[in-house]
PDB file of C-alpha atoms and ligand atoms in Angstrom:
ATOM      1  CA  MET A   1       4.572 -30.165 -13.411  1.00 68.00           C
ATOM      2  CA  GLY A   2       3.514 -31.146  -9.735  1.00 70.00           C
ATOM      3  CA  LYS A   3       2.417 -34.139  -7.597  1.00 73.00           C
ATOM      4  CA  ARG A   4      -0.973 -34.928  -9.209  1.00 79.00           C
ATOM      5  CA  GLU A   5       0.542 -34.655 -12.786  1.00 83.00           C
ATOM      6  CA  ILE A   6       3.121 -36.878 -11.869  1.00 85.00           C
ATOM      7  CA  SER A   7       0.681 -39.517 -10.228  1.00 87.00           C
ATOM      8  CA  GLU A   8      -1.175 -39.396 -13.456  1.00 90.00           C
ATOM      9  CA  ILE A   9       1.878 -39.825 -15.662  1.00 91.00           C
ATOM     10  CA  VAL A  10       2.857 -42.893 -13.240  1.00 92.00           C
ATOM     11  CA  SER A  11      -0.624 -44.496 -13.288  1.00 93.00           C
ATOM     12  CA  ARG A  12      -0.585 -44.202 -16.941  1.00 94.00           C
ATOM     13  CA  ARG A  13       2.694 -45.893 -17.564  1.00 94.00           C
ATOM     14  CA  PHE A  14       1.285 -48.416 -15.298  1.00 94.00           C
ATOM     15  CA  GLU A  15      -1.587 -49.171 -17.367  1.00 94.00           C
ATOM     16  CA  GLU A  16       0.383 -48.845 -20.793  1.00 95.00           C
ATOM     17  CA  ARG A  17       2.585 -51.284 -19.008  1.00 93.00           C
ATOM     18  CA  ARG A  18       0.212 -54.086 -18.608  1.00 94.00           C
ATOM     19  CA  ARG A  19      -1.731 -53.708 -21.708  1.00 94.00           C
ATOM     20  CA  ASP A  20       1.617 -54.272 -23.502  1.00 94.00           C
ATOM     21  CA  GLU A  21       2.389 -57.106 -21.826  1.00 94.00           C
ATOM     22  CA  GLU A  22      -0.886 -58.776 -22.125  1.00 94.00           C
ATOM     23  CA  LEU A  23      -0.741 -57.907 -25.935  1.00 95.00           C
ATOM     24  CA  ALA A  24       2.832 -59.289 -26.286  1.00 95.00           C
ATOM     25  CA  ALA A  25       1.773 -62.577 -24.303  1.00 95.00           C
ATOM     26  CA  ARG A  26      -1.086 -62.884 -27.023  1.00 95.00           C
ATOM     27  CA  GLN A  27       1.344 -62.440 -29.851  1.00 96.00           C
ATOM     28  CA  ARG A  28       3.449 -65.030 -28.343  1.00 96.00           C
ATOM     29  CA  ARG A  29       0.394 -67.382 -27.832  1.00 95.00           C
ATOM     30  CA  ALA A  30      -0.278 -66.820 -31.543  1.00 96.00           C
ATOM     31  CA  GLU A  31       3.317 -67.513 -32.698  1.00 95.00           C
ATOM     32  CA  LEU A  32       3.056 -70.971 -30.323  1.00 96.00           C
ATOM     33  CA  HIS A  33      -0.265 -71.779 -32.263  1.00 95.00           C
ATOM     34  CA  ALA A  34       1.415 -71.381 -35.537  1.00 96.00           C
ATOM     35  CA  LYS A  35       4.066 -73.481 -34.875  1.00 95.00           C
ATOM     36  CA  LEU A  36       2.300 -76.452 -32.495  1.00 95.00           C
ATOM     37  CA  PRO A  37      -0.803 -77.304 -34.076  1.00 94.00           C
ATOM     38  CA  GLU A  38      -1.741 -79.726 -31.390  1.00 94.00           C
ATOM     39  CA  LEU A  39      -1.106 -76.726 -28.625  1.00 94.00           C
ATOM     40  CA  ALA A  40      -3.903 -74.740 -30.443  1.00 94.00           C
ATOM     41  CA  ALA A  41      -5.998 -77.677 -30.629  1.00 93.00           C
ATOM     42  CA  LEU A  42      -5.402 -78.270 -26.704  1.00 92.00           C
ATOM     43  CA  ASP A  43      -6.459 -74.297 -26.474  1.00 92.00           C
ATOM     44  CA  ARG A  44      -9.660 -74.883 -27.694  1.00 91.00           C
ATOM     45  CA  GLU A  45     -10.736 -77.818 -25.765  1.00 88.00           C
ATOM     46  CA  ARG A  46      -9.641 -76.013 -22.844  1.00 86.00           C
ATOM     47  CA  GLY A  47     -11.753 -73.161 -24.024  1.00 84.00           C
ATOM     48  CA  THR A  48     -14.664 -75.544 -24.376  1.00 84.00           C
ATOM     49  CA  ALA A  49     -14.188 -77.230 -20.850  1.00 78.00           C
ATOM     50  CA  ALA A  50     -14.666 -73.429 -19.435  1.00 76.00           C
ATOM     51  CA  ALA A  51     -17.482 -73.423 -20.883  1.00 79.00           C
ATOM     52  CA  SER A  52     -18.767 -76.508 -19.852  1.00 81.00           C
ATOM     53  CA  LEU A  53     -18.576 -75.084 -16.492  1.00 78.00           C
ATOM     54  CA  LEU A  54     -21.372 -72.921 -16.804  1.00 77.00           C
ATOM     55  CA  GLY A  55     -23.467 -75.949 -18.911  1.00 80.00           C
ATOM     56  CA  ALA A  56     -22.837 -77.828 -15.619  1.00 79.00           C
ATOM     57  CA  VAL A  57     -24.444 -74.876 -13.515  1.00 78.00           C
ATOM     58  CA  PHE A  58     -27.465 -74.952 -15.710  1.00 79.00           C
ATOM     59  CA  GLN A  59     -28.326 -78.346 -15.490  1.00 79.00           C
ATOM     60  CA  GLY A  60     -29.186 -77.618 -11.948  1.00 77.00           C
ATOM     61  CA  GLN A  61     -28.382 -78.748  -8.236  1.00 77.00           C
ATOM     62  CA  ASP A  62     -28.726 -82.398  -8.648  1.00 81.00           C
ATOM     63  CA  GLY A  63     -25.167 -84.023  -8.718  1.00 82.00           C
ATOM     64  CA  LEU A  64     -23.674 -80.349  -9.533  1.00 85.00           C
ATOM     65  CA  GLU A  65     -20.679 -80.965  -7.412  1.00 85.00           C
ATOM     66  CA  ASP A  66     -19.840 -84.051  -9.218  1.00 87.00           C
ATOM     67  CA  ARG A  67     -20.235 -82.428 -12.548  1.00 84.00           C
ATOM     68  CA  LEU A  68     -17.928 -79.708 -11.421  1.00 85.00           C
ATOM     69  CA  ASP A  69     -15.203 -81.776 -10.204  1.00 88.00           C
ATOM     70  CA  THR A  70     -15.270 -84.045 -13.183  1.00 87.00           C
ATOM     71  CA  ILE A  71     -14.860 -80.412 -15.326  1.00 86.00           C
ATOM     72  CA  ARG A  72     -11.984 -79.210 -13.007  1.00 86.00           C
ATOM     73  CA  ALA A  73      -9.988 -82.512 -13.326  1.00 89.00           C
ATOM     74  CA  ARG A  74     -10.316 -82.423 -17.020  1.00 88.00           C
ATOM     75  CA  GLN A  75      -8.784 -78.951 -16.789  1.00 88.00           C
ATOM     76  CA  GLN A  76      -6.200 -79.727 -14.472  1.00 91.00           C
ATOM     77  CA  ASP A  77      -5.030 -82.660 -17.244  1.00 92.00           C
ATOM     78  CA  LEU A  78      -5.584 -80.352 -19.857  1.00 91.00           C
ATOM     79  CA  LYS A  79      -3.315 -77.712 -17.840  1.00 92.00           C
ATOM     80  CA  LYS A  80      -0.692 -80.337 -17.518  1.00 94.00           C
ATOM     81  CA  GLN A  81      -0.749 -81.581 -20.764  1.00 94.00           C
ATOM     82  CA  ARG A  82       0.180 -78.003 -22.368  1.00 94.00           C
ATOM     83  CA  ALA A  83       2.881 -77.287 -20.260  1.00 95.00           C
ATOM     84  CA  GLU A  84       4.116 -80.904 -21.113  1.00 95.00           C
ATOM     85  CA  LEU A  85       3.982 -79.938 -24.776  1.00 94.00           C
ATOM     86  CA  LEU A  86       5.393 -76.880 -24.226  1.00 95.00           C
ATOM     87  CA  ILE A  87       8.226 -77.888 -22.390  1.00 95.00           C
ATOM     88  CA  ALA A  88       8.777 -80.622 -25.375  1.00 95.00           C
ATOM     89  CA  ALA A  89       9.055 -78.186 -27.946  1.00 94.00           C
ATOM     90  CA  GLY A  90      11.283 -76.313 -26.284  1.00 95.00           C
ATOM     91  CA  TYR A  91       9.772 -73.467 -24.217  1.00 95.00           C
ATOM     92  CA  PRO A  92       8.908 -72.466 -20.886  1.00 94.00           C
ATOM     93  CA  ALA A  93       5.923 -73.818 -19.462  1.00 92.00           C
ATOM     94  CA  ASP A  94       4.549 -69.985 -18.940  1.00 92.00           C
ATOM     95  CA  TYR A  95       5.875 -68.768 -22.205  1.00 94.00           C
ATOM     96  CA  ASP A  96       2.388 -67.162 -23.444  1.00 93.00           C
ATOM     97  CA  THR A  97       1.601 -65.916 -19.937  1.00 91.00           C
ATOM     98  CA  ALA A  98       1.360 -62.309 -19.322  1.00 91.00           C
ATOM     99  CA  LYS A  99       4.289 -61.641 -16.743  1.00 90.00           C
ATOM    100  CA  PRO A 100       3.750 -58.431 -14.624  1.00 91.00           C
ATOM    101  CA  ARG A 101       7.261 -56.736 -13.494  1.00 89.00           C
ATOM    102  CA  CYS A 102       5.707 -56.546 -10.157  1.00 90.00           C
ATOM    103  CA  SER A 103       4.394 -59.854  -8.476  1.00 88.00           C
ATOM    104  CA  LYS A 104       2.642 -57.995  -5.857  1.00 90.00           C
ATOM    105  CA  CYS A 105       0.527 -56.022  -7.693  1.00 92.00           C
ATOM    106  CA  ALA A 106       0.459 -57.452 -11.259  1.00 92.00           C
ATOM    107  CA  ASP A 107       1.408 -54.118 -12.541  1.00 93.00           C
ATOM    108  CA  THR A 108      -1.889 -52.422 -11.362  1.00 93.00           C
ATOM    109  CA  GLY A 109      -0.061 -50.561  -8.464  1.00 93.00           C
ATOM    110  CA  PHE A 110      -2.254 -51.261  -6.100  1.00 93.00           C
ATOM    111  CA  VAL A 111      -2.735 -54.349  -3.400  1.00 91.00           C
ATOM    112  CA  ASP A 112      -5.807 -54.283  -1.480  1.00 90.00           C
ATOM    113  CA  GLY A 113      -6.632 -50.724  -1.996  1.00 89.00           C
ATOM    114  CA  LYS A 114      -3.455 -49.695  -0.955  1.00 89.00           C
ATOM    115  CA  MET A 115      -0.468 -48.313  -3.369  1.00 88.00           C
ATOM    116  CA  CYS A 116       1.947 -50.826  -4.018  1.00 89.00           C
ATOM    117  CA  PRO A 117       5.659 -50.122  -3.349  1.00 83.00           C
ATOM    118  CA  CYS A 118       6.806 -50.288  -6.894  1.00 88.00           C
ATOM    119  CA  MET A 119       4.556 -47.501  -7.979  1.00 90.00           C
ATOM    120  CA  LYS A 120       5.564 -44.976  -4.826  1.00 84.00           C
ATOM    121  CA  ARG A 121       9.058 -45.900  -5.869  1.00 81.00           C
ATOM    122  CA  GLU A 122       8.300 -44.843  -9.336  1.00 87.00           C
ATOM    123  CA  ILE A 123       6.371 -41.646  -8.467  1.00 86.00           C
ATOM    124  CA  VAL A 124       9.572 -40.825  -6.242  1.00 80.00           C
ATOM    125  CA  MET A 125      12.151 -41.452  -9.323  1.00 80.00           C
ATOM    126  CA  GLU A 126       9.786 -39.119 -11.338  1.00 84.00           C
ATOM    127  CA  GLY A 127       9.778 -36.817  -8.873  1.00 80.00           C
ATOM    128  CA  TYR A 128      13.450 -36.783  -8.764  1.00 80.00           C
ATOM    129  CA  ARG A 129      13.572 -36.295 -12.509  1.00 80.00           C
ATOM    130  CA  GLU A 130      10.846 -33.375 -12.620  1.00 79.00           C
ATOM    131  CA  SER A 131      12.823 -31.723  -9.755  1.00 77.00           C
ATOM    132  CA  GLY A 132      15.407 -30.622 -12.209  1.00 76.00           C
ATOM    133  CA  MET A 133      18.025 -32.468 -10.041  1.00 77.00           C
ATOM    134  CA  GLY A 134      18.298 -35.236 -11.696  1.00 76.00           C
ATOM    135  CA  LYS A 135      21.827 -37.089 -11.391  1.00 76.00           C
ATOM    136  CA  LEU A 136      22.820 -34.654  -8.696  1.00 79.00           C
ATOM    137  CA  LEU A 137      20.062 -36.568  -6.244  1.00 79.00           C
ATOM    138  CA  GLU A 138      21.836 -39.789  -6.709  1.00 79.00           C
ATOM    139  CA  ARG A 139      25.326 -38.284  -6.032  1.00 86.00           C
ATOM    140  CA  GLN A 140      25.028 -35.909  -3.546  1.00 89.00           C
ATOM    141  CA  ARG A 141      23.842 -37.227  -0.361  1.00 91.00           C
ATOM    142  CA  PHE A 142      24.077 -36.989   3.253  1.00 95.00           C
ATOM    143  CA  ASP A 143      25.783 -40.395   3.695  1.00 94.00           C
ATOM    144  CA  ASN A 144      28.486 -38.994   1.196  1.00 92.00           C
ATOM    145  CA  PHE A 145      29.121 -35.562   2.666  1.00 93.00           C
ATOM    146  CA  ASP A 146      32.542 -35.864   3.882  1.00 91.00           C
ATOM    147  CA  LEU A 147      33.587 -33.352   6.725  1.00 92.00           C
ATOM    148  CA  SER A 148      36.893 -34.870   6.928  1.00 91.00           C
ATOM    149  CA  ARG A 149      37.870 -32.736   3.937  1.00 89.00           C
ATOM    150  CA  TYR A 150      37.411 -29.808   5.906  1.00 90.00           C
ATOM    151  CA  SER A 151      40.319 -28.512   7.783  1.00 89.00           C
ATOM    152  CA  ASP A 152      40.213 -28.748  11.613  1.00 89.00           C
ATOM    153  CA  ALA A 153      42.695 -25.831  11.913  1.00 89.00           C
ATOM    154  CA  LEU A 154      41.064 -22.789  13.696  1.00 89.00           C
ATOM    155  CA  LEU A 155      39.908 -19.781  11.534  1.00 86.00           C
ATOM    156  CA  PRO A 156      41.581 -16.890  12.089  1.00 86.00           C
ATOM    157  CA  GLY A 157      40.195 -15.047  14.938  1.00 87.00           C
ATOM    158  CA  LYS A 158      37.669 -17.469  15.872  1.00 87.00           C
ATOM    159  CA  SER A 159      37.626 -20.096  18.293  1.00 90.00           C
ATOM    160  CA  PHE A 160      36.312 -22.695  15.835  1.00 91.00           C
ATOM    161  CA  SER A 161      37.455 -24.657  12.722  1.00 91.00           C
ATOM    162  CA  PRO A 162      35.802 -25.211   9.443  1.00 91.00           C
ATOM    163  CA  ARG A 163      35.174 -28.605  10.182  1.00 93.00           C
ATOM    164  CA  GLN A 164      33.442 -27.578  13.644  1.00 94.00           C
ATOM    165  CA  ALA A 165      31.321 -25.394  11.794  1.00 93.00           C
ATOM    166  CA  MET A 166      30.499 -27.519   8.949  1.00 94.00           C
ATOM    167  CA  GLU A 167      29.737 -30.486  11.573  1.00 95.00           C
ATOM    168  CA  SER A 168      27.233 -28.352  12.848  1.00 95.00           C
ATOM    169  CA  ILE A 169      25.500 -27.008   9.656  1.00 96.00           C
ATOM    170  CA  TYR A 170      25.441 -30.603   8.436  1.00 97.00           C
ATOM    171  CA  ARG A 171      23.589 -31.802  11.784  1.00 97.00           C
ATOM    172  CA  ASP A 172      20.997 -28.696  11.273  1.00 97.00           C
ATOM    173  CA  CYS A 173      20.437 -29.460   7.383  1.00 97.00           C
ATOM    174  CA  LEU A 174      19.968 -33.404   8.222  1.00 97.00           C
ATOM    175  CA  ASP A 175      17.429 -32.646  11.168  1.00 97.00           C
ATOM    176  CA  TRP A 176      15.769 -30.072   8.925  1.00 97.00           C
ATOM    177  CA  ALA A 177      15.357 -32.724   6.087  1.00 97.00           C
ATOM    178  CA  THR A 178      14.289 -35.204   8.867  1.00 96.00           C
ATOM    179  CA  ASP A 179      11.282 -33.339  10.192  1.00 96.00           C
ATOM    180  CA  PHE A 180      10.786 -31.633   6.619  1.00 96.00           C
ATOM    181  CA  SER A 181       7.134 -30.242   6.026  1.00 94.00           C
ATOM    182  CA  LEU A 182       5.551 -27.434   4.361  1.00 93.00           C
ATOM    183  CA  SER A 183       5.963 -25.338   7.669  1.00 93.00           C
ATOM    184  CA  SER A 184       9.711 -26.175   7.686  1.00 95.00           C
ATOM    185  CA  PRO A 185      11.437 -22.950   7.659  1.00 95.00           C
ATOM    186  CA  SER A 186      13.346 -21.289   4.570  1.00 96.00           C
ATOM    187  CA  LEU A 187      17.167 -21.676   4.270  1.00 97.00           C
ATOM    188  CA  LEU A 188      20.060 -19.328   3.061  1.00 96.00           C
ATOM    189  CA  LEU A 189      23.191 -20.915   2.722  1.00 97.00           C
ATOM    190  CA  ILE A 190      25.985 -18.339   2.373  1.00 95.00           C
ATOM    191  CA  GLY A 191      29.545 -19.175   1.328  1.00 93.00           C
ATOM    192  CA  GLY A 192      32.234 -19.676  -1.192  1.00 89.00           C
ATOM    193  CA  THR A 193      32.352 -21.800  -4.161  1.00 86.00           C
ATOM    194  CA  GLY A 194      32.961 -25.216  -3.644  1.00 86.00           C
ATOM    195  CA  LEU A 195      31.933 -25.137   0.249  1.00 91.00           C
ATOM    196  CA  GLY A 196      29.166 -28.150  -0.163  1.00 92.00           C
ATOM    197  CA  LYS A 197      26.102 -25.708  -0.759  1.00 93.00           C
ATOM    198  CA  THR A 198      24.907 -27.675  -3.375  1.00 91.00           C
ATOM    199  CA  HIS A 199      25.657 -30.893  -2.121  1.00 93.00           C
ATOM    200  CA  LEU A 200      23.742 -30.583   1.252  1.00 95.00           C
ATOM    201  CA  SER A 201      20.831 -28.460  -0.638  1.00 94.00           C
ATOM    202  CA  SER A 202      20.739 -31.739  -2.914  1.00 92.00           C
ATOM    203  CA  ALA A 203      20.470 -34.202   0.052  1.00 94.00           C
ATOM    204  CA  MET A 204      17.561 -32.124   1.677  1.00 95.00           C
ATOM    205  CA  ALA A 205      15.845 -31.890  -2.046  1.00 92.00           C
ATOM    206  CA  LYS A 206      16.053 -35.734  -2.187  1.00 90.00           C
ATOM    207  CA  ALA A 207      14.847 -36.417   1.580  1.00 91.00           C
ATOM    208  CA  ALA A 208      11.623 -34.034   0.413  1.00 90.00           C
ATOM    209  CA  ILE A 209      11.308 -35.826  -2.574  1.00 86.00           C
ATOM    210  CA  ASP A 210      11.359 -39.414  -0.564  1.00 85.00           C
ATOM    211  CA  LYS A 211       8.268 -38.063   1.646  1.00 86.00           C
ATOM    212  CA  GLY A 212       6.501 -37.379  -1.545  1.00 81.00           C
ATOM    213  CA  PHE A 213       7.007 -33.593  -1.552  1.00 86.00           C
ATOM    214  CA  ASP A 214       7.067 -31.732  -5.070  1.00 84.00           C
ATOM    215  CA  VAL A 215      10.698 -30.295  -5.237  1.00 88.00           C
ATOM    216  CA  LEU A 216      11.678 -27.844  -7.773  1.00 89.00           C
ATOM    217  CA  TYR A 217      15.595 -27.282  -8.135  1.00 90.00           C
ATOM    218  CA  LEU A 218      16.660 -24.366 -10.337  1.00 89.00           C
ATOM    219  CA  SER A 219      20.014 -22.519 -10.590  1.00 89.00           C
ATOM    220  CA  VAL A 220      19.223 -18.670 -10.572  1.00 91.00           C
ATOM    221  CA  PRO A 221      20.641 -18.142 -14.048  1.00 90.00           C
ATOM    222  CA  THR A 222      18.631 -20.629 -15.452  1.00 88.00           C
ATOM    223  CA  ALA A 223      15.401 -19.499 -13.693  1.00 89.00           C
ATOM    224  CA  LEU A 224      15.786 -15.833 -14.896  1.00 89.00           C
ATOM    225  CA  SER A 225      16.599 -16.783 -18.560  1.00 86.00           C
ATOM    226  CA  ARG A 226      13.329 -18.958 -18.510  1.00 85.00           C
ATOM    227  CA  ALA A 227      11.470 -16.279 -17.142  1.00 86.00           C
ATOM    228  CA  GLU A 228      12.678 -13.697 -19.518  1.00 83.00           C
ATOM    229  CA  LYS A 229      11.829 -15.783 -22.398  1.00 82.00           C
ATOM    230  CA  GLU A 230       8.572 -16.173 -20.624  1.00 80.00           C
ATOM    231  CA  ARG A 231       7.700 -12.703 -21.044  1.00 75.00           C
ATOM    232  CA  PHE A 232       7.867 -12.590 -24.543  1.00 74.00           C
ATOM    233  CA  ASP A 233       6.439 -16.077 -24.939  1.00 71.00           C
ATOM    234  CA  LYS A 234       3.384 -16.805 -23.055  1.00 64.00           C
ATOM    235  CA  GLU A 235       1.991 -19.848 -24.813  1.00 60.00           C
ATOM    236  CA  ASP A 236       2.330 -22.472 -22.274  1.00 60.00           C
ATOM    237  CA  GLU A 237       0.897 -21.417 -19.093  1.00 60.00           C
ATOM    238  CA  THR A 238       1.094 -24.608 -17.505  1.00 57.00           C
ATOM    239  CA  GLU A 239       4.815 -25.139 -17.898  1.00 66.00           C
ATOM    240  CA  SER A 240       5.634 -21.578 -16.602  1.00 80.00           C
ATOM    241  CA  VAL A 241       8.534 -21.283 -14.592  1.00 83.00           C
ATOM    242  CA  THR A 242       7.492 -18.326 -12.580  1.00 85.00           C
ATOM    243  CA  ARG A 243       4.223 -20.203 -11.764  1.00 84.00           C
ATOM    244  CA  ARG A 244       6.416 -23.322 -10.902  1.00 85.00           C
ATOM    245  CA  MET A 245       8.880 -21.338  -8.734  1.00 90.00           C
ATOM    246  CA  LEU A 246       5.749 -20.173  -6.764  1.00 90.00           C
ATOM    247  CA  GLU A 247       3.779 -23.481  -6.640  1.00 87.00           C
ATOM    248  CA  ALA A 248       6.647 -26.101  -5.713  1.00 88.00           C
ATOM    249  CA  GLU A 249       6.495 -27.198  -2.345  1.00 91.00           C
ATOM    250  CA  LEU A 250       9.963 -26.811  -1.864  1.00 93.00           C
ATOM    251  CA  LEU A 251      12.129 -24.614  -4.230  1.00 94.00           C
ATOM    252  CA  ILE A 252      15.748 -24.652  -4.375  1.00 94.00           C
ATOM    253  CA  LEU A 253      17.252 -21.541  -6.217  1.00 94.00           C
ATOM    254  CA  ASP A 254      21.026 -22.370  -6.389  1.00 92.00           C
ATOM    255  CA  ASP A 255      23.746 -19.894  -7.081  1.00 92.00           C
ATOM    256  CA  LEU A 256      21.951 -16.665  -6.524  1.00 93.00           C
ATOM    257  CA  GLY A 257      24.181 -13.753  -7.504  1.00 90.00           C
ATOM    258  CA  ALA A 258      25.866 -16.007 -10.664  1.00 88.00           C
ATOM    259  CA  GLU A 259      23.386 -14.747 -13.234  1.00 86.00           C
ATOM    260  CA  SER A 260      24.628 -11.553 -15.487  1.00 82.00           C
ATOM    261  CA  ALA A 261      23.120  -8.481 -14.538  1.00 80.00           C
ATOM    262  CA  SER A 262      19.551  -8.301 -15.153  1.00 79.00           C
ATOM    263  CA  ALA A 263      17.139  -5.952 -14.628  1.00 79.00           C
ATOM    264  CA  LEU A 264      14.395  -8.702 -14.092  1.00 83.00           C
ATOM    265  CA  ALA A 265      16.563 -10.448 -11.093  1.00 85.00           C
ATOM    266  CA  PRO A 266      15.516  -8.350  -7.967  1.00 86.00           C
ATOM    267  CA  SER A 267      11.684  -8.207  -8.644  1.00 86.00           C
ATOM    268  CA  LEU A 268      11.852 -11.891  -9.832  1.00 87.00           C
ATOM    269  CA  ILE A 269      13.655 -12.864  -6.446  1.00 89.00           C
ATOM    270  CA  TYR A 270      11.510 -10.711  -4.526  1.00 89.00           C
ATOM    271  CA  THR A 271       8.351 -11.566  -5.599  1.00 88.00           C
ATOM    272  CA  VAL A 272       9.536 -15.356  -5.100  1.00 89.00           C
ATOM    273  CA  VAL A 273      10.380 -15.279  -1.980  1.00 89.00           C
ATOM    274  CA  ASN A 274       7.891 -12.810  -0.664  1.00 88.00           C
ATOM    275  CA  GLU A 275       4.995 -14.923  -1.996  1.00 89.00           C
ATOM    276  CA  ARG A 276       6.296 -18.035  -1.054  1.00 91.00           C
ATOM    277  CA  ALA A 277       7.022 -17.062   2.449  1.00 83.00           C
ATOM    278  CA  ALA A 278       4.308 -14.617   3.351  1.00 79.00           C
ATOM    279  CA  VAL A 279       1.515 -15.459   1.253  1.00 80.00           C
ATOM    280  CA  LEU A 280       1.933 -19.077   0.359  1.00 83.00           C
ATOM    281  CA  GLY A 281       3.822 -20.154   3.479  1.00 88.00           C
ATOM    282  CA  LEU A 282       6.032 -22.422   1.594  1.00 94.00           C
ATOM    283  CA  PRO A 283       9.812 -23.300   2.185  1.00 96.00           C
ATOM    284  CA  THR A 284      12.568 -22.128  -0.148  1.00 96.00           C
ATOM    285  CA  ILE A 285      16.111 -23.042  -0.137  1.00 97.00           C
ATOM    286  CA  ILE A 286      18.891 -20.461  -1.402  1.00 96.00           C
ATOM    287  CA  ASN A 287      22.277 -20.897  -2.145  1.00 96.00           C
ATOM    288  CA  THR A 288      24.493 -17.830  -2.744  1.00 95.00           C
ATOM    289  CA  ASN A 289      28.259 -17.093  -2.659  1.00 93.00           C
ATOM    290  CA  LEU A 290      27.293 -13.261  -2.150  1.00 93.00           C
ATOM    291  CA  ASP A 291      27.967 -11.674   1.701  1.00 91.00           C
ATOM    292  CA  PRO A 292      25.258  -9.602   2.808  1.00 90.00           C
ATOM    293  CA  GLN A 293      26.867  -6.739   1.473  1.00 92.00           C
ATOM    294  CA  HIS A 294      27.019  -7.871  -1.938  1.00 91.00           C
ATOM    295  CA  LEU A 295      23.752  -9.051  -1.750  1.00 91.00           C
ATOM    296  CA  GLU A 296      22.178  -5.726  -0.759  1.00 92.00           C
ATOM    297  CA  ARG A 297      24.000  -4.072  -3.404  1.00 90.00           C
ATOM    298  CA  LYS A 298      22.743  -6.411  -5.874  1.00 89.00           C
ATOM    299  CA  TYR A 299      19.188  -6.947  -5.096  1.00 89.00           C
ATOM    300  CA  GLY A 300      18.424  -4.137  -2.826  1.00 89.00           C
ATOM    301  CA  ALA A 301      17.406  -3.525   0.771  1.00 90.00           C
ATOM    302  CA  ALA A 302      13.851  -5.129   0.563  1.00 88.00           C
ATOM    303  CA  VAL A 303      15.117  -8.886  -0.544  1.00 89.00           C
ATOM    304  CA  THR A 304      18.302  -8.661   1.573  1.00 92.00           C
ATOM    305  CA  SER A 305      16.136  -8.138   4.678  1.00 91.00           C
ATOM    306  CA  ARG A 306      13.774 -10.633   3.958  1.00 89.00           C
ATOM    307  CA  LEU A 307      16.262 -13.356   3.232  1.00 91.00           C
ATOM    308  CA  LEU A 308      18.439 -12.395   6.058  1.00 92.00           C
ATOM    309  CA  GLY A 309      15.570 -11.902   8.493  1.00 90.00           C
ATOM    310  CA  GLU A 310      13.132 -14.565   7.675  1.00 90.00           C
ATOM    311  CA  PHE A 311      15.517 -17.310   6.369  1.00 93.00           C
ATOM    312  CA  LEU A 312      17.574 -19.470   8.661  1.00 94.00           C
ATOM    313  CA  VAL A 313      21.324 -18.425   7.852  1.00 95.00           C
ATOM    314  CA  MET A 314      24.152 -20.812   7.709  1.00 95.00           C
ATOM    315  CA  HIS A 315      27.370 -19.818   7.040  1.00 93.00           C
ATOM    316  CA  PHE A 316      29.344 -22.078   5.135  1.00 92.00           C
ATOM    317  CA  VAL A 317      33.430 -21.650   5.646  1.00 87.00           C
ATOM    318  CA  GLY A 318      36.758 -22.869   4.681  1.00 79.00           C
ATOM    319  CA  SER A 319      38.773 -23.411   1.218  1.00 72.00           C
ATOM    320  CA  ASP A 320      37.156 -24.729  -1.798  1.00 64.00           C
ATOM    321  CA  LEU A 321      37.131 -28.338  -1.651  1.00 58.00           C
ATOM    322  CA  ARG A 322      37.184 -28.915  -5.460  1.00 55.00           C
ATOM    323  CA  LEU A 323      41.029 -27.356  -5.028  1.00 51.00           C
ATOM    324  CA  ASN A 324      42.057 -29.613  -2.346  1.00 46.00           C
TER     325      ASN A 324
HETATM  326 ZN1   ZN B 401       3.626 -53.617  -7.455  1.00 72.25          ZN
END
């Protein structure tokens, strides 16, 4: 599902919400009328008052203002009586009026032709769900990425510590997310398990979704098993995972190399990486535990040289944070 489908789903939801609330308000009114006959009578009279406005207009210009004033005063009076009647019966005065969730747009999603923040927010939330990351996006953010968990002891044979290396990676990822656009470079995050690759990719995904981009997150094992299944069961072309992998404005492939041996893996990865980069010019983030030698052994030289040559490579260093 892409951006357009998400907007459609959300607009439909707003429409239903409005309709449901109007229906519920009408039911509450029917309930009141059944319980309070004097209220029903009053509402009938209010209906007559509204109709007499039109009658007053048809009587011509002469004395029109006065006639209208009298009717308006009568309407005000009826409105007041109605509120008093409701309160006396133990109901809030607005018991049977429709109450939109958003007072700015009355659940239409638009104010003065511009999309209301409430609808924008809901489209973003739908994007989170649709991205396949769900809860990850709430948990793994830039503001809770803890650099102090990385050791500040120099790496053997190097002049920097894991923390220094990670500070620089963190900054690069944050900059990448802040400036994210469809022409952003693709990223290859390399490094052992538990070093924060998923955390930072999730934070970058969230930034892209917040900017309104269509983001798809898949672990490579999941992507492959779904693609394998599709080869035999081609029924729903629109939900095709391979198609979504090519079309998503930002694709995140997590855990490249974690899949079990598959003949499909190298060609699928090659196609996705090649099509997205060379043909569509769309950014991709790939996370892997494999070092370049293992990547080449598993996916061949074509995939590996493309990844190392055209992706911005970030080497995550340190020891598994989950064990500390
Ligand atoms: Zn609103």
